[in-house]
Amino acid sequence: MVNPIYYLTDKLEFPPVHTANEEGLLAAGGDLSVERLQLAYKSGIFPWFDDDRLPLWWSPDPRMVLFPQELKVSKSMRKLLRDETFTVTKNKNFEEVIHRCATVPRDGQPGTWITQNMQNAYIELHKKGFAHSYEVWLDNQLVGGLYGIDLGTVFCGESMFSDVSNASKYGFITMVQEMQANNYKLIDCQVYTQHLESLGAREIDRGYFMEFIE
């Protein structure tokens, strides 16, 4: 039996994540208010859509995650880190990072899911200390970066960009190493990609994932 998609109203609530359909789609509608976004991430849910008229909310099973202690750093990346090839900062330019994530060309993607309304919503989350960015610099130029939502001991990665080879990977590894030092339990990568798997991420059951955020 196919689970029906739950349509959100103005009421600040989400259905249980186990009611998501096979693809992980849980609900449609609602808004991108700070309060709703906070509730979503704390409930194992994230927005992902390309049409602002109808926000879509997801909780896939399995879930792609990285346990910080399982980070894989290749020999070539270890050399870049030793040589301090790039400089990494945190929360220095969140707005530019999310803008670049939205506009950088991606193979097989004609557009972006990071709409202007989505950017505005996450900028508000950042102003309230809920969303963070990591910037990667080369010769004082922003050449890579990533951003996501911080739940305290779980970081929910959203997107990254790179203008120079290995820049976003350098920033990601630096971020994970920081989270290792601060005893973070998990980095939520949402859905499988080969790139994330190469860095040590793996898929786990949604039920197991929920144990880390509930």
Tab-separated table of C-alpha atoms in Angstrom:
chain	number	residue	atom	x	y	z
A	1	MET	CA	0.000	0.000	0.000
A	2	VAL	CA	1.324	3.465	-0.956
A	3	ASN	CA	1.373	5.971	1.883
A	4	PRO	CA	-0.593	9.145	1.057
A	5	ILE	CA	1.338	12.420	1.105
A	6	TYR	CA	0.415	14.552	4.087
A	7	TYR	CA	-0.478	18.159	3.267
A	8	LEU	CA	0.664	20.676	5.871
A	9	THR	CA	-1.477	23.545	7.098
A	10	ASP	CA	-0.492	26.632	9.084
A	11	LYS	CA	-0.289	24.403	12.138
A	12	LEU	CA	3.307	23.794	13.189
A	13	GLU	CA	3.513	20.007	12.902
A	14	PHE	CA	4.765	17.122	10.777
A	15	PRO	CA	3.483	13.568	10.449
A	16	PRO	CA	5.628	10.705	11.848
A	17	VAL	CA	8.622	9.991	9.618
A	18	HIS	CA	7.654	6.347	9.181
A	19	THR	CA	4.677	7.503	7.086
A	20	ALA	CA	6.973	8.757	4.293
A	21	ASN	CA	6.605	7.038	0.940
A	22	GLU	CA	9.175	4.726	-0.644
A	23	GLU	CA	11.204	7.642	-1.997
A	24	GLY	CA	11.233	9.322	1.404
A	25	LEU	CA	8.663	12.033	0.611
A	26	LEU	CA	6.752	12.742	3.809
A	27	ALA	CA	4.708	15.913	3.348
A	28	ALA	CA	3.963	18.869	1.085
A	29	GLY	CA	3.024	22.464	1.769
A	30	GLY	CA	3.623	24.606	4.813
A	31	ASP	CA	6.241	27.331	4.820
A	32	LEU	CA	9.954	27.945	5.399
A	33	SER	CA	9.652	29.786	8.692
A	34	VAL	CA	12.499	29.472	11.185
A	35	GLU	CA	10.189	27.629	13.572
A	36	ARG	CA	9.063	25.074	10.982
A	37	LEU	CA	12.589	24.458	9.731
A	38	GLN	CA	13.860	23.963	13.277
A	39	LEU	CA	11.066	21.497	13.978
A	40	ALA	CA	11.780	19.674	10.715
A	41	TYR	CA	15.471	19.087	11.379
A	42	LYS	CA	14.841	18.116	14.989
A	43	SER	CA	12.339	15.564	13.640
A	44	GLY	CA	14.653	14.008	11.041
A	45	ILE	CA	13.036	15.896	8.137
A	46	PHE	CA	14.439	18.292	5.544
A	47	PRO	CA	12.970	20.393	2.687
A	48	TRP	CA	13.962	19.661	-0.913
A	49	PHE	CA	12.078	21.016	-3.923
A	50	ASP	CA	12.488	23.191	-6.998
A	51	ASP	CA	9.191	25.065	-6.939
A	52	ASP	CA	8.535	27.588	-4.157
A	53	ARG	CA	4.791	27.218	-4.612
A	54	LEU	CA	4.807	23.793	-2.951
A	55	PRO	CA	7.543	22.949	-0.409
A	56	LEU	CA	8.274	19.225	-0.178
A	57	TRP	CA	9.526	17.574	3.019
A	58	TRP	CA	11.609	14.394	3.103
A	59	SER	CA	12.783	11.708	5.509
A	60	PRO	CA	14.434	8.977	3.410
A	61	ASP	CA	15.093	5.410	4.490
A	62	PRO	CA	17.938	4.506	4.418
A	63	ARG	CA	19.703	7.689	5.466
A	64	MET	CA	23.216	8.614	4.353
A	65	VAL	CA	25.350	9.626	7.332
A	66	LEU	CA	28.959	10.037	8.356
A	67	PHE	CA	30.087	9.035	11.820
A	68	PRO	CA	32.934	11.522	12.412
A	69	GLN	CA	35.362	8.821	13.558
A	70	GLU	CA	34.820	6.979	10.253
A	71	LEU	CA	36.082	9.876	8.109
A	72	LYS	CA	38.337	8.686	5.266
A	73	VAL	CA	41.127	11.034	4.189
A	74	SER	CA	43.020	10.045	1.053
A	75	LYS	CA	46.792	10.285	0.798
A	76	SER	CA	46.531	13.230	-1.605
A	77	MET	CA	44.154	15.089	0.723
A	78	ARG	CA	46.422	14.445	3.712
A	79	LYS	CA	49.217	16.174	1.813
A	80	LEU	CA	47.007	19.179	1.031
A	81	LEU	CA	46.063	19.427	4.706
A	82	ARG	CA	49.684	19.140	5.848
A	83	ASP	CA	50.705	21.835	3.382
A	84	GLU	CA	47.807	24.052	4.515
A	85	THR	CA	46.949	24.591	0.859
A	86	PHE	CA	43.681	26.336	1.726
A	87	THR	CA	42.451	28.450	4.629
A	88	VAL	CA	39.127	27.461	6.225
A	89	THR	CA	36.907	29.847	8.195
A	90	LYS	CA	33.560	29.367	9.908
A	91	ASN	CA	30.548	31.676	9.555
A	92	LYS	CA	32.602	34.389	7.881
A	93	ASN	CA	30.319	34.734	4.848
A	94	PHE	CA	27.252	32.521	5.105
A	95	GLU	CA	25.238	34.456	2.539
A	96	GLU	CA	27.906	34.150	-0.138
A	97	VAL	CA	28.352	30.426	0.524
A	98	ILE	CA	24.665	29.630	0.123
A	99	HIS	CA	24.456	31.872	-2.943
A	100	ARG	CA	27.404	30.088	-4.552
A	101	CYS	CA	25.934	26.687	-3.663
A	102	ALA	CA	22.772	27.767	-5.473
A	103	THR	CA	24.478	29.069	-8.607
A	104	VAL	CA	27.442	26.755	-9.225
A	105	PRO	CA	26.843	24.535	-12.289
A	106	ARG	CA	26.392	20.839	-11.485
A	107	ASP	CA	26.597	17.878	-13.839
A	108	GLY	CA	23.150	16.547	-14.733
A	109	GLN	CA	21.311	19.370	-12.915
A	110	PRO	CA	19.778	22.051	-15.152
A	111	GLY	CA	18.664	24.190	-12.211
A	112	THR	CA	18.883	24.414	-8.442
A	113	TRP	CA	16.730	23.421	-5.498
A	114	ILE	CA	18.244	26.287	-3.459
A	115	THR	CA	15.657	28.841	-4.542
A	116	GLN	CA	15.792	32.473	-3.434
A	117	ASN	CA	13.125	31.802	-0.814
A	118	MET	CA	15.183	28.865	0.432
A	119	GLN	CA	18.289	31.059	0.635
A	120	ASN	CA	16.387	33.725	2.583
A	121	ALA	CA	15.056	31.130	5.021
A	122	TYR	CA	18.488	29.663	5.785
A	123	ILE	CA	20.022	33.115	6.132
A	124	GLU	CA	17.434	33.743	8.871
A	125	LEU	CA	18.395	30.416	10.480
A	126	HIS	CA	22.028	31.511	10.358
A	127	LYS	CA	21.241	34.851	12.019
A	128	LYS	CA	19.657	32.913	14.880
A	129	GLY	CA	22.725	30.677	15.231
A	130	PHE	CA	21.059	27.542	13.883
A	131	ALA	CA	22.810	27.324	10.482
A	132	HIS	CA	26.576	27.458	9.928
A	133	SER	CA	28.893	27.866	6.978
A	134	TYR	CA	32.467	26.854	6.343
A	135	GLU	CA	34.395	28.924	3.826
A	136	VAL	CA	37.475	27.749	1.904
A	137	TRP	CA	39.926	30.400	0.739
A	138	LEU	CA	42.894	30.449	-1.638
A	139	ASP	CA	44.927	33.638	-1.978
A	140	ASN	CA	42.139	35.536	-0.184
A	141	GLN	CA	39.562	34.342	-2.715
A	142	LEU	CA	36.510	32.268	-1.735
A	143	VAL	CA	36.958	29.073	-3.757
A	144	GLY	CA	34.769	26.599	-1.884
A	145	GLY	CA	32.375	26.185	0.977
A	146	LEU	CA	29.523	24.311	2.587
A	147	TYR	CA	26.656	24.977	4.968
A	148	GLY	CA	24.229	23.088	7.148
A	149	ILE	CA	22.143	22.953	10.297
A	150	ASP	CA	23.691	22.368	13.720
A	151	LEU	CA	21.614	20.370	16.221
A	152	GLY	CA	24.272	20.351	18.930
A	153	THR	CA	25.778	16.894	18.492
A	154	VAL	CA	24.441	16.265	14.978
A	155	PHE	CA	25.285	18.410	11.963
A	156	CYS	CA	22.904	18.253	8.994
A	157	GLY	CA	24.884	19.017	5.853
A	158	GLU	CA	22.929	20.815	3.142
A	159	SER	CA	25.130	21.720	0.191
A	160	MET	CA	28.678	22.532	-0.872
A	161	PHE	CA	30.419	24.177	-3.803
A	162	SER	CA	33.914	24.221	-5.218
A	163	ASP	CA	35.530	26.498	-7.795
A	164	VAL	CA	38.945	24.858	-7.397
A	165	SER	CA	39.723	21.146	-7.348
A	166	ASN	CA	39.480	19.659	-3.805
A	167	ALA	CA	38.357	22.933	-2.183
A	168	SER	CA	34.990	21.721	-0.888
A	169	LYS	CA	36.481	18.377	0.128
A	170	TYR	CA	39.191	20.236	2.072
A	171	GLY	CA	36.506	22.270	3.851
A	172	PHE	CA	34.402	19.197	4.573
A	173	ILE	CA	37.325	17.263	6.066
A	174	THR	CA	38.317	20.269	8.182
A	175	MET	CA	34.735	20.547	9.451
A	176	VAL	CA	34.545	16.849	10.312
A	177	GLN	CA	37.864	16.986	12.157
A	178	GLU	CA	36.499	19.891	14.207
A	179	MET	CA	33.412	17.829	15.005
A	180	GLN	CA	35.549	14.852	15.988
A	181	ALA	CA	37.273	17.106	18.526
A	182	ASN	CA	33.909	18.347	19.826
A	183	ASN	CA	32.385	14.856	20.185
A	184	TYR	CA	29.694	15.190	17.544
A	185	LYS	CA	27.807	11.938	17.099
A	186	LEU	CA	26.771	12.196	13.483
A	187	ILE	CA	26.849	14.201	10.268
A	188	ASP	CA	23.639	13.837	8.280
A	189	CYS	CA	24.392	13.613	4.545
A	190	GLN	CA	20.738	12.858	3.670
A	191	VAL	CA	21.039	10.739	0.503
A	192	TYR	CA	23.676	8.532	-1.072
A	193	THR	CA	26.375	9.896	-3.355
A	194	GLN	CA	29.579	8.207	-4.419
A	195	HIS	CA	31.537	11.294	-3.364
A	196	LEU	CA	30.251	11.090	0.214
A	197	GLU	CA	30.872	7.353	0.342
A	198	SER	CA	34.499	7.969	-0.627
A	199	LEU	CA	34.812	10.164	2.469
A	200	GLY	CA	33.498	7.433	4.767
A	201	ALA	CA	29.753	8.097	4.774
A	202	ARG	CA	27.354	5.142	4.707
A	203	GLU	CA	23.653	4.393	4.721
A	204	ILE	CA	21.831	3.438	7.921
A	205	ASP	CA	18.207	2.644	8.705
A	206	ARG	CA	16.010	5.677	9.334
A	207	GLY	CA	15.015	4.251	12.710
A	208	TYR	CA	18.650	4.070	13.789
A	209	PHE	CA	19.234	7.603	12.493
A	210	MET	CA	16.340	8.897	14.559
A	211	GLU	CA	17.979	7.600	17.742
A	212	PHE	CA	20.675	10.252	17.333
A	213	ILE	CA	18.342	13.236	17.120
A	214	GLU	CA	15.442	12.298	19.394
